[in-house]
Coordinates of C-alpha atoms in Angstrom, one line a residue:
M1004 CA -97.1 -120.9 192.9
D1005 CA -97.2 -117.4 191.5
Y1006 CA -97.5 -114.8 194.3
H1007 CA -95.7 -111.7 195.3
I1008 CA -96.1 -109.6 198.4
G1009 CA -95.8 -105.8 198.3
R1010 CA -94.4 -103.6 195.5
M1011 CA -90.6 -103.9 195.7
E1012 CA -88.5 -106.0 193.4
H1013 CA -87.1 -109.2 194.7
G1014 CA -83.7 -110.8 194.0
P1015 CA -83.0 -113.6 191.5
R1016 CA -83.6 -116.4 194.0
N1017 CA -86.1 -114.4 196.2
A1018 CA -84.0 -115.6 199.1
I1019 CA -81.7 -114.5 201.8
T1020 CA -78.9 -116.0 199.7
D1021 CA -79.4 -113.2 197.1
V1022 CA -77.0 -111.5 199.5
A1023 CA -73.6 -112.5 198.0
G1024 CA -71.7 -115.0 200.1
V1025 CA -74.7 -116.1 202.2
R1026 CA -75.5 -119.9 202.2
V1027 CA -78.1 -122.0 204.0
G1028 CA -78.0 -125.7 204.9
H1029 CA -80.4 -128.1 206.5
C1030 CA -80.3 -131.5 208.3
T1031 CA -83.7 -133.0 208.8
V1032 CA -84.5 -135.8 211.3
D1033 CA -87.6 -137.5 210.1
N1034 CA -88.6 -140.8 211.6
E1035 CA -91.5 -142.3 213.6
R1036 CA -90.5 -140.5 216.8
H1037 CA -88.9 -137.3 215.6
K1038 CA -89.9 -134.5 213.2
T1039 CA -87.2 -132.0 213.8
G1040 CA -83.8 -130.8 212.6
V1041 CA -81.3 -128.0 212.3
T1042 CA -80.9 -125.2 209.8
V1043 CA -77.6 -123.2 209.6
I1044 CA -77.2 -119.8 208.0
L1045 CA -73.6 -119.1 206.9
P1046 CA -73.3 -115.3 206.5
C1047 CA -70.1 -115.3 204.5
E1048 CA -67.7 -117.6 202.7
D1049 CA -64.5 -116.6 204.5
D1050 CA -63.5 -116.6 208.1
I1051 CA -66.2 -114.8 210.0
F1052 CA -64.4 -115.0 213.4
R1053 CA -61.5 -112.8 212.2
G1054 CA -63.7 -110.7 209.9
K1055 CA -66.8 -110.2 212.0
L1056 CA -70.0 -108.8 210.5
V1057 CA -72.1 -105.8 211.8
A1058 CA -75.1 -107.3 213.6
A1059 CA -78.1 -106.5 215.7
Y1060 CA -81.0 -108.2 217.4
H1061 CA -84.5 -107.4 218.7
V1062 CA -86.8 -109.4 220.9
L1063 CA -90.4 -108.4 220.4
N1064 CA -91.8 -111.1 222.8
G1065 CA -89.3 -112.9 224.9
F1066 CA -90.9 -116.4 225.4
G1067 CA -87.8 -118.0 223.9
K1068 CA -84.4 -119.7 224.7
T1069 CA -82.1 -118.2 222.0
A1070 CA -78.4 -118.2 222.8
G1071 CA -75.9 -115.6 221.9
L1072 CA -77.9 -112.4 221.8
M1073 CA -76.3 -110.6 224.7
Q1074 CA -72.9 -110.2 223.0
I1075 CA -74.5 -109.0 219.8
G1076 CA -76.3 -106.3 221.8
E1077 CA -73.1 -105.3 223.5
L1078 CA -70.6 -105.4 220.6
G1079 CA -72.8 -105.1 217.5
T1080 CA -71.1 -107.9 215.7
L1081 CA -71.6 -111.5 214.6
E1082 CA -68.7 -113.9 214.6
T1083 CA -70.3 -117.3 213.9
P1084 CA -72.9 -118.9 211.6
I1085 CA -76.5 -118.8 212.9
A1086 CA -78.2 -122.1 213.8
L1087 CA -81.9 -122.7 214.1
T1088 CA -83.4 -125.8 215.9
N1089 CA -86.0 -126.9 218.4
T1090 CA -86.2 -125.6 222.0
L1091 CA -84.6 -128.4 223.9
N1092 CA -81.8 -128.9 221.4
V1093 CA -80.3 -125.4 221.9
G1094 CA -77.6 -126.6 224.2
L1095 CA -76.4 -129.5 222.0
V1096 CA -76.4 -127.3 218.9
H1097 CA -74.5 -124.6 220.8
D1098 CA -71.9 -127.2 221.8
A1099 CA -71.6 -128.3 218.2
M1100 CA -71.2 -124.8 216.9
V1101 CA -68.4 -124.2 219.4
E1102 CA -66.7 -127.4 218.1
Y1103 CA -67.1 -126.2 214.5
M1104 CA -65.6 -122.8 215.2
C1105 CA -62.6 -124.3 217.2
R1106 CA -61.9 -126.8 214.3
Q1107 CA -62.2 -124.0 211.7
A1108 CA -59.8 -121.8 213.6
E1109 CA -57.2 -124.6 214.0
N1110 CA -57.5 -125.4 210.3
L1111 CA -56.7 -121.8 209.6
G1112 CA -53.7 -121.7 211.9
Y1113 CA -55.0 -120.0 215.0
R1114 CA -56.7 -120.8 218.3
I1115 CA -59.7 -119.3 219.9
S1116 CA -60.4 -119.2 223.6
S1117 CA -63.9 -117.6 223.5
V1118 CA -66.6 -117.6 220.8
N1119 CA -70.3 -116.5 220.7
P1120 CA -72.4 -118.9 218.7
V1121 CA -76.0 -117.8 217.9
V1122 CA -78.6 -120.5 218.3
C1123 CA -82.3 -119.7 217.9
E1124 CA -85.2 -122.0 218.5
C1125 CA -88.9 -122.7 218.2
N1126 CA -90.8 -125.5 220.0
D1127 CA -91.9 -128.3 217.7
A1128 CA -93.3 -130.5 220.5
S1129 CA -96.7 -130.9 218.9
L1130 CA -95.2 -133.1 216.2
N1131 CA -91.8 -134.1 217.5
D1132 CA -90.9 -136.1 220.6
I1133 CA -88.8 -133.1 221.8
R1134 CA -87.7 -134.7 225.1
H1135 CA -85.4 -137.1 223.3
R1136 CA -83.0 -134.5 221.7
A1137 CA -82.4 -135.8 218.2
V1138 CA -80.1 -133.0 217.0
G1139 CA -76.4 -133.0 217.9
Q1140 CA -73.0 -132.5 216.4
A1141 CA -73.4 -134.8 213.5
E1142 CA -76.6 -133.1 212.4
V1143 CA -75.1 -129.6 212.8
F1144 CA -72.0 -130.5 210.8
A1145 CA -74.2 -132.2 208.1
A1146 CA -76.3 -129.0 207.8
I1147 CA -73.1 -126.9 207.4
D1148 CA -71.7 -129.3 204.8
S1149 CA -74.9 -129.1 202.8
A1150 CA -75.0 -125.3 202.8
S1151 CA -75.6 -123.6 199.4
A1152 CA -77.2 -120.6 197.8
D1153 CA -80.1 -122.8 196.7
F1154 CA -81.9 -124.5 199.6
A1155 CA -85.2 -126.2 200.3
L1156 CA -88.1 -124.5 202.1
G1157 CA -91.0 -125.7 204.2
D1158 CA -90.9 -128.8 206.4
V1159 CA -87.1 -129.2 206.3
G1160 CA -84.3 -128.8 208.8
A1161 CA -85.4 -126.9 211.8
G1162 CA -88.8 -126.4 210.2
K1163 CA -89.7 -130.1 210.0
G1164 CA -91.9 -130.1 213.1
M1165 CA -93.1 -126.5 213.2
T1166 CA -96.7 -125.2 213.1
C1167 CA -97.8 -121.8 211.7
H1168 CA -101.3 -120.5 212.0
D1169 CA -102.3 -124.1 213.0
L1170 CA -101.1 -125.4 209.6
K1171 CA -97.7 -126.7 208.7
G1172 CA -95.0 -124.1 209.2
G1173 CA -91.2 -124.3 208.7
I1174 CA -88.5 -122.5 206.8
G1175 CA -89.3 -119.6 204.5
T1176 CA -87.3 -116.9 202.7
A1177 CA -87.7 -113.9 200.5
S1178 CA -85.6 -110.9 199.4
R1179 CA -86.1 -107.3 198.3
I1180 CA -83.9 -104.9 196.3
M1181 CA -83.4 -101.2 197.1
T1182 CA -81.4 -98.6 195.2
I1183 CA -79.4 -95.7 196.6
D1184 CA -77.7 -93.3 194.2
G1185 CA -77.8 -95.9 191.5
E1186 CA -76.3 -98.7 193.7
R1187 CA -78.4 -101.7 194.3
F1188 CA -78.6 -103.4 197.7
T1189 CA -80.3 -106.6 198.8
I1190 CA -82.2 -107.3 202.0
G1191 CA -83.0 -110.9 202.6
V1192 CA -85.1 -112.6 205.3
L1193 CA -85.2 -116.2 206.4
V1194 CA -87.9 -117.3 208.9
L1195 CA -88.5 -120.3 211.1
T1196 CA -92.3 -120.1 211.6
N1197 CA -94.1 -121.6 214.6
H1198 CA -96.7 -119.0 215.5
G1199 CA -100.2 -117.6 214.9
C1200 CA -103.7 -119.1 215.1
L1201 CA -105.7 -120.2 212.0
R1202 CA -108.7 -118.0 212.5
D1203 CA -106.5 -114.8 212.2
L1204 CA -104.6 -115.9 209.1
T1205 CA -104.9 -113.0 206.6
I1206 CA -103.4 -113.0 203.1
G1207 CA -103.7 -109.9 200.9
G1208 CA -106.2 -108.4 203.3
Q1209 CA -108.5 -111.5 203.1
N1210 CA -109.2 -113.5 206.2
V1211 CA -108.6 -116.9 204.6
G1212 CA -108.0 -118.6 207.9
A1213 CA -111.5 -118.2 209.2
D1214 CA -112.8 -120.2 206.1
I1215 CA -110.1 -122.8 206.5
E1216 CA -110.9 -123.2 210.2
K1217 CA -114.5 -124.0 209.5
R1218 CA -113.2 -126.9 207.3
I1219 CA -110.7 -128.4 209.6
R1220 CA -111.9 -127.2 213.0
E1221 CA -108.5 -126.3 214.2
D1222 CA -107.8 -123.1 216.1
T1223 CA -105.4 -122.6 219.0
P1224 CA -103.9 -119.5 220.8
D1225 CA -101.3 -117.4 219.0
E1226 CA -98.2 -118.9 220.5
G1227 CA -95.1 -120.9 219.5
S1228 CA -92.5 -118.4 218.2
C1229 CA -91.1 -117.0 215.0
I1230 CA -87.4 -116.5 214.3
M1231 CA -86.6 -113.9 211.7
I1232 CA -83.0 -113.7 210.3
V1233 CA -82.2 -110.6 208.2
G1234 CA -79.1 -110.6 205.9
T1235 CA -78.1 -107.6 203.8
D1236 CA -75.3 -106.1 201.9
L1237 CA -76.6 -102.6 202.8
P1238 CA -73.9 -100.6 204.6
V1239 CA -75.4 -99.9 208.0
T1240 CA -74.4 -99.4 211.6
S1241 CA -75.6 -101.8 214.3
R1242 CA -78.0 -99.2 215.4
Q1243 CA -79.4 -98.7 211.9
L1244 CA -79.7 -102.5 211.4
G1245 CA -81.6 -102.8 214.7
R1246 CA -84.1 -100.3 213.3
I1247 CA -84.5 -102.3 210.1
I1248 CA -85.0 -105.7 211.7
R1249 CA -87.7 -104.5 214.0
R1250 CA -89.8 -104.0 210.9
C1251 CA -90.0 -107.7 210.4
S1252 CA -92.8 -107.6 212.9
V1253 CA -94.9 -105.7 210.3
G1254 CA -94.7 -108.8 208.1
T1255 CA -96.0 -111.2 210.7
A1256 CA -98.7 -108.8 211.7
R1257 CA -99.9 -108.4 208.1
L1258 CA -100.6 -112.1 208.0
G1259 CA -102.7 -111.9 211.2
S1260 CA -100.3 -112.6 214.1
Y1261 CA -100.8 -110.4 217.2
I1262 CA -97.7 -111.9 218.9
G1263 CA -99.4 -113.9 221.7
H1264 CA -98.2 -114.4 225.2
G1265 CA -96.6 -117.8 224.6
S1266 CA -94.8 -116.8 221.4
G1267 CA -91.1 -115.8 221.1
E1268 CA -90.5 -113.3 218.3
V1269 CA -86.8 -112.9 217.9
M1270 CA -85.1 -111.0 215.1
V1271 CA -81.4 -111.2 214.3
G1272 CA -79.7 -109.2 211.5
F1273 CA -76.3 -109.0 209.9
S1274 CA -74.7 -106.9 207.2
T1275 CA -71.9 -108.1 205.0
A1276 CA -70.9 -104.5 203.9
N1277 CA -68.4 -103.8 206.6
R1278 CA -66.0 -106.3 208.2
I1279 CA -64.7 -105.8 211.7
P1280 CA -61.2 -107.4 212.2
A1281 CA -60.5 -109.2 215.4
E1282 CA -57.7 -106.8 216.1
G1283 CA -56.8 -103.3 214.9
G1284 CA -57.0 -99.6 215.4
C1285 CA -59.4 -97.1 213.8
L1286 CA -61.7 -98.4 211.1
N1287 CA -63.1 -96.8 207.9
F1288 CA -66.8 -97.4 208.1
R1289 CA -69.4 -96.8 205.4
C1290 CA -73.1 -96.4 206.2
I1291 CA -76.2 -95.1 204.6
H1292 CA -77.9 -91.8 205.4
E1293 CA -80.9 -92.0 207.6
S1294 CA -83.1 -90.5 204.8
H1295 CA -82.9 -93.9 203.0
M1296 CA -84.2 -96.0 205.9
D1297 CA -87.8 -96.1 204.7
D1298 CA -87.0 -98.3 201.8
A1299 CA -85.1 -100.6 204.1
F1300 CA -88.0 -100.7 206.5
R1301 CA -90.4 -101.6 203.6
A1302 CA -88.0 -104.2 202.3
A1303 CA -87.8 -106.0 205.7
A1304 CA -91.5 -105.9 206.2
E1305 CA -92.4 -107.2 202.7
A1306 CA -89.7 -109.9 202.7
T1307 CA -90.8 -111.2 206.1
E1308 CA -94.5 -111.3 205.1
E1309 CA -93.6 -113.3 201.9
A1310 CA -91.1 -115.5 203.7
V1311 CA -93.7 -116.6 206.3
L1312 CA -96.2 -117.3 203.6
R1313 CA -93.7 -119.3 201.6
S1314 CA -92.8 -121.3 204.7
M1315 CA -96.4 -122.5 204.8
L1316 CA -97.0 -123.0 201.1
E1317 CA -93.8 -124.9 200.6
A1318 CA -94.5 -127.2 203.5
K1319 CA -96.1 -130.6 203.0
P1320 CA -98.6 -132.1 205.5
V1321 CA -96.8 -133.8 208.4
T1322 CA -98.1 -136.4 210.9
G1323 CA -96.3 -136.2 214.2
Y1324 CA -95.2 -139.0 216.6
S1325 CA -98.6 -138.9 218.5
G1326 CA -100.7 -139.0 215.4
K1327 CA -101.2 -135.2 215.2
V1328 CA -101.6 -134.0 211.6
R1329 CA -100.6 -130.5 210.4
R1330 CA -102.1 -129.7 207.0
S1331 CA -100.5 -127.6 204.3
L1332 CA -101.8 -124.2 203.4
S1333 CA -101.4 -125.2 199.7
E1334 CA -104.3 -127.6 200.2
F1335 CA -106.6 -124.7 200.8
W1336 CA -105.1 -121.6 199.2
Q1337 CA -103.5 -121.4 195.8
G1338 CA -102.6 -117.7 195.6

């Protein structure tokens, strides 16, 4: 489908993986009982634990169970891949990420005694029998093994059982390019969408959801959560990155979400531009001037809006374990 949000240029893949070194992998659990999975974002190709990335997070509405945010807030760094899954699988996925990091360290000739995996979640219980936790170590390792720059969108991985604006949600991504003094930088966003109500869905200023709602008679409260992961090669401090990722909320709002009571809107960002060694003295650190932040804000907002829209358009209709059907936006809107 041919559509583009906003006015900024996007990267060659229009994906978070337009940031060099970033890869994404999925493992989908799709059977009669389960519509769920795990998605893992690998922010770099080398050892992230001994070369940590600048990171930040923001919680817009805290109805969520994400693990690993406290240390990001305190230290401003990311030291593991980021995993996305369903609400009741956070513990098992966290355990698998600890095992992965311990094995990786041993393979590289050192041992770790503490590690801070980041695991984010949305609740897919309307389509998935969430009580029987179907995602564990095997699924997490499979997602990591499958990670690449080109990856599927829609009802895959962690997005398999998600609902967005009462239609099928899931995994979406987009990127934007900004230029500073002739140097090009990429801001990419990956979303796990499980939020919004149909009647509010707005695309390009048109309230398309109200018309669709009349056809399928489906409208529920704005709840369920949206995870927004921002990856960039823009040289920024953790504070600057925190300012940028907060603009992801603009993208969800433009599509009609007002961030309801029961929705957990969590944003996590990382920059590959500066690496923080596990040990050392003073560091040479490059960061942009604040006067360039407006372009970064616009990039995050545009990429999030398009990523959410892509998560819906790329998703196929899914029938859940109880017979509940989530239709695809592509059945009703073609761009």
